[in-house]
Amino acid sequence: MSAPDPRPLVAVIIEDDAGVRSLLEEVFLAAGFEVHLAGSGPEGLAAITAHRPIITTLDINLPGIDGFEVARRIRRISDTFVIMLSALAEESDVVLGLTSGADEYLVKPFRPRELRARIEALLRRPRLPDARTSATARPAAEVEAPTATDGATVLTWRGRVHRDLSLDLDTRLVLVAQKRVDLTPTEFDLLAALLEAKQRVCSKAELARGLRGSPVGANDYVSEPDKRAIETHIANLRRKLGDRSAQPRYIETVRGVGYRLTPTADEPS
């Protein structure tokens, strides 16, 4: 398990509708957060830089810069969890939101209780300061990942290695062929879960429960939209790793079941 995030509970709300902004503020205040409000993308980015929130909510239809572009810019500066809120309910909109860097996507009008449950689930996920914003982080060029032969999957101290892919749980750095790959918090946690499971197949429902912070072996309900969100996150993860679903090097799909690491040279497929 990663160490708990030492930062205080801080949220940034990026929303141009005053009524929705007020409702979001009430939900976060009730959950014990310090809340900072922003009515546009630039204001929101400035608030994230100044206050380093654990969670950020992001509307799509913002004045000037839309939420999709704001999400991309957030990912360049912060590891905050991003909950995207929008009246756009088409699957293509959800996919674009998650591809842009959101961790969660809720359709308006949302239910405050569901939002509160999503917030609590994100807080159960172990967090560490992102190397992008840590003053003490070592440059990627100085990070040395354990080496392994092409057919090896090994566990290291607080790290995982599969072929030339390495993941460090302490620094939350991911390297492919010794080159850093920037992942969203959700993509990182999914990759860590797959590396931990090795050749065991992880179902979409199991991965979704893991992101919620559910106990191992839990059997709570996972909706079809949540399963599709896992598919989108895995597709984004593969793209960033330079992996291909047709000829996977790191993550393979087990049709009708879920995902697992590709077999290594000394393991049967």
C-alpha positions as YAML, in Angstrom:
chain: A
units: angstrom
residues:
- id: 1
  name: MET
  ca: [0.00, 0.00, 0.00]
- id: 2
  name: SER
  ca: [1.16, 3.52, -0.73]
- id: 3
  name: ALA
  ca: [1.41, 5.98, 2.13]
- id: 4
  name: PRO
  ca: [-1.58, 8.25, 2.71]
- id: 5
  name: ASP
  ca: [-1.47, 11.64, 1.05]
- id: 6
  name: PRO
  ca: [-0.13, 14.11, 3.67]
- id: 7
  name: ARG
  ca: [-1.91, 17.09, 2.10]
- id: 8
  name: PRO
  ca: [-5.00, 18.60, 3.73]
- id: 9
  name: LEU
  ca: [-8.40, 18.04, 2.14]
- id: 10
  name: VAL
  ca: [-8.56, 20.74, -0.52]
- id: 11
  name: ALA
  ca: [-10.91, 20.93, -3.50]
- id: 12
  name: VAL
  ca: [-11.08, 23.28, -6.46]
- id: 13
  name: ILE
  ca: [-14.43, 23.71, -8.20]
- id: 14
  name: ILE
  ca: [-14.29, 24.96, -11.79]
- id: 15
  name: GLU
  ca: [-17.86, 25.78, -12.76]
- id: 16
  name: ASP
  ca: [-19.41, 28.83, -14.43]
- id: 17
  name: ASP
  ca: [-22.98, 28.20, -13.23]
- id: 18
  name: ALA
  ca: [-23.36, 29.89, -9.83]
- id: 19
  name: GLY
  ca: [-26.13, 27.53, -8.71]
- id: 20
  name: VAL
  ca: [-24.21, 24.37, -9.54]
- id: 21
  name: ARG
  ca: [-21.05, 25.89, -8.05]
- id: 22
  name: SER
  ca: [-22.90, 26.54, -4.78]
- id: 23
  name: LEU
  ca: [-24.26, 22.97, -4.67]
- id: 24
  name: LEU
  ca: [-20.80, 21.52, -5.30]
- id: 25
  name: GLU
  ca: [-19.36, 23.73, -2.58]
- id: 26
  name: GLU
  ca: [-21.96, 22.44, -0.10]
- id: 27
  name: VAL
  ca: [-21.11, 18.81, -0.91]
- id: 28
  name: PHE
  ca: [-17.37, 19.33, -0.44]
- id: 29
  name: LEU
  ca: [-17.75, 21.41, 2.71]
- id: 30
  name: ALA
  ca: [-19.94, 18.67, 4.19]
- id: 31
  name: ALA
  ca: [-17.16, 16.19, 3.37]
- id: 32
  name: GLY
  ca: [-14.64, 18.29, 5.33]
- id: 33
  name: PHE
  ca: [-12.87, 20.03, 2.46]
- id: 34
  name: GLU
  ca: [-11.38, 23.47, 2.16]
- id: 35
  name: VAL
  ca: [-12.98, 24.70, -1.07]
- id: 36
  name: HIS
  ca: [-11.75, 27.17, -3.70]
- id: 37
  name: LEU
  ca: [-14.11, 28.35, -6.45]
- id: 38
  name: ALA
  ca: [-13.35, 29.28, -10.05]
- id: 39
  name: GLY
  ca: [-15.69, 30.38, -12.81]
- id: 40
  name: SER
  ca: [-13.41, 29.76, -15.80]
- id: 41
  name: GLY
  ca: [-10.58, 27.55, -16.98]
- id: 42
  name: PRO
  ca: [-7.76, 30.06, -16.41]
- id: 43
  name: GLU
  ca: [-9.08, 30.86, -12.91]
- id: 44
  name: GLY
  ca: [-9.27, 27.14, -12.17]
- id: 45
  name: LEU
  ca: [-5.73, 26.45, -13.36]
- id: 46
  name: ALA
  ca: [-4.45, 29.30, -11.20]
- id: 47
  name: ALA
  ca: [-6.35, 27.93, -8.19]
- id: 48
  name: ILE
  ca: [-4.91, 24.44, -8.73]
- id: 49
  name: THR
  ca: [-1.38, 25.85, -8.89]
- id: 50
  name: ALA
  ca: [-1.91, 27.93, -5.75]
- id: 51
  name: HIS
  ca: [-3.78, 25.42, -3.58]
- id: 52
  name: ARG
  ca: [-2.70, 21.94, -4.78]
- id: 53
  name: PRO
  ca: [-6.12, 20.27, -4.40]
- id: 54
  name: ILE
  ca: [-6.62, 16.55, -3.94]
- id: 55
  name: ILE
  ca: [-9.87, 16.71, -5.96]
- id: 56
  name: THR
  ca: [-10.96, 19.10, -8.71]
- id: 57
  name: THR
  ca: [-14.41, 19.23, -10.30]
- id: 58
  name: LEU
  ca: [-14.50, 20.47, -13.86]
- id: 59
  name: ASP
  ca: [-17.41, 21.59, -16.02]
- id: 60
  name: ILE
  ca: [-17.08, 21.12, -19.79]
- id: 61
  name: ASN
  ca: [-18.99, 24.13, -21.09]
- id: 62
  name: LEU
  ca: [-16.78, 26.86, -19.69]
- id: 63
  name: PRO
  ca: [-16.28, 30.35, -21.15]
- id: 64
  name: GLY
  ca: [-13.15, 30.70, -23.26]
- id: 65
  name: ILE
  ca: [-11.35, 27.38, -22.77]
- id: 66
  name: ASP
  ca: [-13.61, 24.31, -22.67]
- id: 67
  name: GLY
  ca: [-13.30, 21.66, -19.98]
- id: 68
  name: PHE
  ca: [-11.58, 19.14, -22.23]
- id: 69
  name: GLU
  ca: [-8.67, 21.50, -22.85]
- id: 70
  name: VAL
  ca: [-8.59, 22.55, -19.20]
- id: 71
  name: ALA
  ca: [-8.28, 18.87, -18.22]
- id: 72
  name: ARG
  ca: [-5.30, 18.46, -20.56]
- id: 73
  name: ARG
  ca: [-3.62, 21.51, -19.05]
- id: 74
  name: ILE
  ca: [-4.32, 20.28, -15.50]
- id: 75
  name: ARG
  ca: [-2.50, 17.06, -16.29]
- id: 76
  name: ARG
  ca: [0.64, 19.03, -17.17]
- id: 77
  name: ILE
  ca: [0.81, 20.64, -13.72]
- id: 78
  name: SER
  ca: [-1.02, 18.48, -11.18]
- id: 79
  name: ASP
  ca: [-1.90, 14.98, -10.01]
- id: 80
  name: THR
  ca: [-5.26, 16.13, -8.61]
- id: 81
  name: PHE
  ca: [-8.17, 13.75, -9.13]
- id: 82
  name: VAL
  ca: [-10.46, 15.30, -11.75]
- id: 83
  name: ILE
  ca: [-14.21, 14.73, -11.65]
- id: 84
  name: MET
  ca: [-15.70, 16.01, -14.89]
- id: 85
  name: LEU
  ca: [-19.32, 17.21, -14.69]
- id: 86
  name: SER
  ca: [-21.40, 17.78, -17.79]
- id: 87
  name: ALA
  ca: [-24.88, 17.63, -19.28]
- id: 88
  name: LEU
  ca: [-23.28, 15.84, -22.26]
- id: 89
  name: ALA
  ca: [-24.28, 12.20, -21.79]
- id: 90
  name: GLU
  ca: [-23.25, 10.57, -25.07]
- id: 91
  name: GLU
  ca: [-20.67, 7.80, -24.79]
- id: 92
  name: SER
  ca: [-18.36, 9.74, -27.12]
- id: 93
  name: ASP
  ca: [-18.42, 12.68, -24.68]
- id: 94
  name: VAL
  ca: [-17.59, 10.41, -21.74]
- id: 95
  name: VAL
  ca: [-14.72, 8.83, -23.67]
- id: 96
  name: LEU
  ca: [-13.36, 12.26, -24.67]
- id: 97
  name: GLY
  ca: [-13.56, 13.42, -21.05]
- id: 98
  name: LEU
  ca: [-11.65, 10.43, -19.73]
- id: 99
  name: THR
  ca: [-9.15, 10.64, -22.60]
- id: 100
  name: SER
  ca: [-8.53, 14.31, -21.76]
- id: 101
  name: GLY
  ca: [-7.43, 13.35, -18.25]
- id: 102
  name: ALA
  ca: [-10.53, 13.05, -16.07]
- id: 103
  name: ASP
  ca: [-10.68, 10.30, -13.45]
- id: 104
  name: GLU
  ca: [-14.48, 10.36, -13.11]
- id: 105
  name: TYR
  ca: [-17.30, 11.60, -15.35]
- id: 106
  name: LEU
  ca: [-20.70, 12.49, -13.89]
- id: 107
  name: VAL
  ca: [-23.67, 13.57, -15.97]
- id: 108
  name: LYS
  ca: [-25.71, 16.60, -14.88]
- id: 109
  name: PRO
  ca: [-28.04, 16.82, -13.14]
- id: 110
  name: PHE
  ca: [-26.02, 14.75, -10.68]
- id: 111
  name: ARG
  ca: [-27.19, 13.42, -7.34]
- id: 112
  name: PRO
  ca: [-25.29, 14.95, -4.41]
- id: 113
  name: ARG
  ca: [-25.20, 11.59, -2.63]
- id: 114
  name: GLU
  ca: [-23.56, 9.94, -5.63]
- id: 115
  name: LEU
  ca: [-20.99, 12.73, -5.86]
- id: 116
  name: ARG
  ca: [-20.26, 12.36, -2.14]
- id: 117
  name: ALA
  ca: [-19.78, 8.60, -2.62]
- id: 118
  name: ARG
  ca: [-17.36, 9.22, -5.51]
- id: 119
  name: ILE
  ca: [-15.41, 11.71, -3.40]
- id: 120
  name: GLU
  ca: [-15.11, 9.22, -0.56]
- id: 121
  name: ALA
  ca: [-14.02, 6.48, -2.96]
- id: 122
  name: LEU
  ca: [-11.25, 8.71, -4.36]
- id: 123
  name: LEU
  ca: [-10.07, 9.51, -0.84]
- id: 124
  name: ARG
  ca: [-9.69, 5.80, -0.09]
- id: 125
  name: ARG
  ca: [-7.21, 5.47, -2.91]
- id: 126
  name: PRO
  ca: [-3.59, 5.81, -1.72]
- id: 127
  name: ARG
  ca: [-1.99, 9.01, -2.93]
- id: 128
  name: LEU
  ca: [1.50, 10.45, -2.95]
- id: 129
  name: PRO
  ca: [2.77, 13.83, -4.15]
- id: 130
  name: ASP
  ca: [3.28, 13.88, -7.89]
- id: 131
  name: ALA
  ca: [6.87, 14.13, -9.05]
- id: 132
  name: ARG
  ca: [5.73, 16.89, -11.43]
- id: 133
  name: THR
  ca: [4.99, 19.20, -8.48]
- id: 134
  name: SER
  ca: [7.43, 17.96, -5.85]
- id: 135
  name: ALA
  ca: [10.43, 20.19, -5.26]
- id: 136
  name: THR
  ca: [12.47, 17.22, -4.11]
- id: 137
  name: ALA
  ca: [11.65, 14.98, -7.06]
- id: 138
  name: ARG
  ca: [14.63, 13.65, -8.96]
- id: 139
  name: PRO
  ca: [14.76, 14.38, -12.69]
- id: 140
  name: ALA
  ca: [13.51, 11.51, -14.80]
- id: 141
  name: ALA
  ca: [16.98, 11.09, -16.31]
- id: 142
  name: GLU
  ca: [18.35, 10.34, -12.82]
- id: 143
  name: VAL
  ca: [15.73, 7.73, -11.95]
- id: 144
  name: GLU
  ca: [17.12, 4.24, -12.21]
- id: 145
  name: ALA
  ca: [14.60, 1.46, -12.60]
- id: 146
  name: PRO
  ca: [15.56, -2.14, -11.86]
- id: 147
  name: THR
  ca: [16.55, -3.90, -15.05]
- id: 148
  name: ALA
  ca: [15.05, -7.17, -16.17]
- id: 149
  name: THR
  ca: [15.40, -9.45, -19.14]
- id: 150
  name: ASP
  ca: [12.78, -9.12, -21.84]
- id: 151
  name: GLY
  ca: [10.85, -12.09, -20.52]
- id: 152
  name: ALA
  ca: [10.85, -11.13, -16.85]
- id: 153
  name: THR
  ca: [8.24, -9.79, -14.51]
- id: 154
  name: VAL
  ca: [9.80, -9.00, -11.13]
- id: 155
  name: LEU
  ca: [8.81, -7.35, -7.86]
- id: 156
  name: THR
  ca: [11.22, -4.79, -6.46]
- id: 157
  name: TRP
  ca: [11.19, -2.76, -3.23]
- id: 158
  name: ARG
  ca: [8.12, -0.57, -3.66]
- id: 159
  name: GLY
  ca: [8.35, -1.05, -7.40]
- id: 160
  name: ARG
  ca: [7.15, -3.32, -10.18]
- id: 161
  name: VAL
  ca: [8.90, -4.27, -13.43]
- id: 162
  name: HIS
  ca: [7.55, -6.07, -16.49]
- id: 163
  name: ARG
  ca: [9.86, -6.31, -19.50]
- id: 164
  name: ASP
  ca: [11.18, -2.73, -19.97]
- id: 165
  name: LEU
  ca: [8.22, -1.19, -18.12]
- id: 166
  name: SER
  ca: [8.81, -0.12, -14.53]
- id: 167
  name: LEU
  ca: [6.56, 1.51, -11.94]
- id: 168
  name: ASP
  ca: [7.64, 3.01, -8.62]
- id: 169
  name: LEU
  ca: [4.96, 3.16, -5.93]
- id: 170
  name: ASP
  ca: [6.83, 5.71, -3.82]
- id: 171
  name: THR
  ca: [7.59, 8.32, -6.47]
- id: 172
  name: ARG
  ca: [4.66, 7.31, -8.72]
- id: 173
  name: LEU
  ca: [7.00, 7.34, -11.68]
- id: 174
  name: VAL
  ca: [6.48, 5.08, -14.69]
- id: 175
  name: LEU
  ca: [9.30, 4.41, -17.13]
- id: 176
  name: VAL
  ca: [9.27, 2.62, -20.47]
- id: 177
  name: ALA
  ca: [12.73, 1.82, -21.79]
- id: 178
  name: GLN
  ca: [14.07, 4.24, -19.14]
- id: 179
  name: LYS
  ca: [11.91, 7.09, -20.50]
- id: 180
  name: ARG
  ca: [9.31, 8.67, -18.27]
- id: 181
  name: VAL
  ca: [5.62, 8.26, -19.10]
- id: 182
  name: ASP
  ca: [3.13, 10.66, -17.51]
- id: 183
  name: LEU
  ca: [-0.09, 8.95, -16.44]
- id: 184
  name: THR
  ca: [-3.22, 10.22, -14.76]
- id: 185
  name: PRO
  ca: [-3.76, 9.02, -11.16]
- id: 186
  name: THR
  ca: [-6.36, 6.54, -12.37]
- id: 187
  name: GLU
  ca: [-4.13, 5.16, -15.13]
- id: 188
  name: PHE
  ca: [-1.28, 4.76, -12.65]
- id: 189
  name: ASP
  ca: [-3.49, 2.87, -10.18]
- id: 190
  name: LEU
  ca: [-4.82, 0.57, -12.89]
- id: 191
  name: LEU
  ca: [-1.30, -0.21, -14.10]
- id: 192
  name: ALA
  ca: [-0.16, -0.87, -10.51]
- id: 193
  name: ALA
  ca: [-3.07, -3.27, -10.01]
- id: 194
  name: LEU
  ca: [-2.25, -5.19, -13.19]
- id: 195
  name: LEU
  ca: [1.45, -5.38, -12.32]
- id: 196
  name: GLU
  ca: [0.58, -6.64, -8.84]
- id: 197
  name: ALA
  ca: [-1.73, -9.33, -10.28]
- id: 198
  name: LYS
  ca: [0.84, -10.41, -12.88]
- id: 199
  name: GLN
  ca: [-0.66, -13.33, -14.87]
- id: 200
  name: ARG
  ca: [-3.94, -13.37, -12.96]
- id: 201
  name: VAL
  ca: [-6.77, -11.90, -15.02]
- id: 202
  name: CYS
  ca: [-8.36, -8.78, -13.52]
- id: 203
  name: SER
  ca: [-11.99, -8.25, -14.51]
- id: 204
  name: LYS
  ca: [-13.31, -4.79, -15.30]
- id: 205
  name: ALA
  ca: [-15.53, -4.98, -12.23]
- id: 206
  name: GLU
  ca: [-12.55, -5.89, -10.03]
- id: 207
  name: LEU
  ca: [-10.51, -2.99, -11.39]
- id: 208
  name: ALA
  ca: [-13.43, -0.59, -10.87]
- id: 209
  name: ARG
  ca: [-13.83, -1.78, -7.26]
- id: 210
  name: GLY
  ca: [-10.11, -1.30, -6.72]
- id: 211
  name: LEU
  ca: [-10.38, 2.31, -7.85]
- id: 212
  name: ARG
  ca: [-13.22, 2.80, -5.38]
- id: 213
  name: GLY
  ca: [-11.05, 1.49, -2.57]
- id: 214
  name: SER
  ca: [-13.29, -1.53, -1.95]
- id: 215
  name: PRO
  ca: [-11.77, -4.35, 0.14]
- id: 216
  name: VAL
  ca: [-10.14, -7.25, -1.70]
- id: 217
  name: GLY
  ca: [-12.79, -9.82, -2.52]
- id: 218
  name: ALA
  ca: [-15.65, -7.33, -2.30]
- id: 219
  name: ASN
  ca: [-18.61, -8.00, -4.58]
- id: 220
  name: ASP
  ca: [-20.37, -4.63, -4.64]
- id: 221
  name: TYR
  ca: [-22.28, -3.68, -7.78]
- id: 222
  name: VAL
  ca: [-20.39, -2.18, -10.73]
- id: 223
  name: SER
  ca: [-22.49, -0.48, -13.41]
- id: 224
  name: GLU
  ca: [-21.99, -0.88, -17.15]
- id: 225
  name: PRO
  ca: [-20.89, 2.80, -17.50]
- id: 226
  name: ASP
  ca: [-18.21, 2.17, -14.88]
- id: 227
  name: LYS
  ca: [-17.01, -0.90, -16.79]
- id: 228
  name: ARG
  ca: [-16.88, 1.11, -20.02]
- id: 229
  name: ALA
  ca: [-14.89, 3.77, -18.19]
- id: 230
  name: ILE
  ca: [-12.33, 1.08, -17.29]
- id: 231
  name: GLU
  ca: [-12.11, 0.15, -20.99]
- id: 232
  name: THR
  ca: [-11.42, 3.79, -21.85]
- id: 233
  name: HIS
  ca: [-8.78, 4.18, -19.14]
- id: 234
  name: ILE
  ca: [-7.04, 0.98, -20.29]
- id: 235
  name: ALA
  ca: [-7.08, 2.20, -23.91]
- id: 236
  name: ASN
  ca: [-5.53, 5.49, -22.81]
- id: 237
  name: LEU
  ca: [-2.95, 3.63, -20.73]
- id: 238
  name: ARG
  ca: [-1.96, 1.42, -23.64]
- id: 239
  name: ARG
  ca: [-1.62, 4.43, -25.92]
- id: 240
  name: LYS
  ca: [0.72, 6.19, -23.49]
- id: 241
  name: LEU
  ca: [2.81, 3.04, -23.00]
- id: 242
  name: GLY
  ca: [3.13, 2.61, -26.75]
- id: 243
  name: ASP
  ca: [1.28, -0.71, -26.48]
- id: 244
  name: ARG
  ca: [-1.07, -2.16, -29.10]
- id: 245
  name: SER
  ca: [-4.11, -4.28, -28.35]
- id: 246
  name: ALA
  ca: [-3.58, -6.35, -31.52]
- id: 247
  name: GLN
  ca: [0.02, -7.23, -30.59]
- id: 248
  name: PRO
  ca: [0.35, -6.35, -26.90]
- id: 249
  name: ARG
  ca: [3.73, -6.08, -25.24]
- id: 250
  name: TYR
  ca: [2.53, -5.21, -21.72]
- id: 251
  name: ILE
  ca: [-1.24, -5.59, -21.27]
- id: 252
  name: GLU
  ca: [-3.42, -8.11, -23.02]
- id: 253
  name: THR
  ca: [-7.19, -8.41, -23.18]
- id: 254
  name: VAL
  ca: [-8.81, -11.66, -22.13]
- id: 255
  name: ARG
  ca: [-12.03, -11.46, -24.09]
- id: 256
  name: GLY
  ca: [-15.18, -11.55, -22.02]
- id: 257
  name: VAL
  ca: [-13.17, -11.47, -18.78]
- id: 258
  name: GLY
  ca: [-10.76, -8.55, -18.38]
- id: 259
  name: TYR
  ca: [-7.04, -7.77, -18.55]
- id: 260
  name: ARG
  ca: [-3.68, -9.19, -17.46]
- id: 261
  name: LEU
  ca: [0.01, -8.77, -18.16]
- id: 262
  name: THR
  ca: [1.34, -10.36, -21.31]
- id: 263
  name: PRO
  ca: [2.98, -13.75, -20.78]
- id: 264
  name: THR
  ca: [6.73, -13.64, -20.25]
- id: 265
  name: ALA
  ca: [9.21, -15.86, -22.03]
- id: 266
  name: ASP
  ca: [9.16, -18.54, -19.32]
- id: 267
  name: GLU
  ca: [5.39, -18.50, -18.69]
- id: 268
  name: PRO
  ca: [2.66, -20.19, -20.72]
- id: 269
  name: SER
  ca: [0.13, -17.98, -22.47]
...
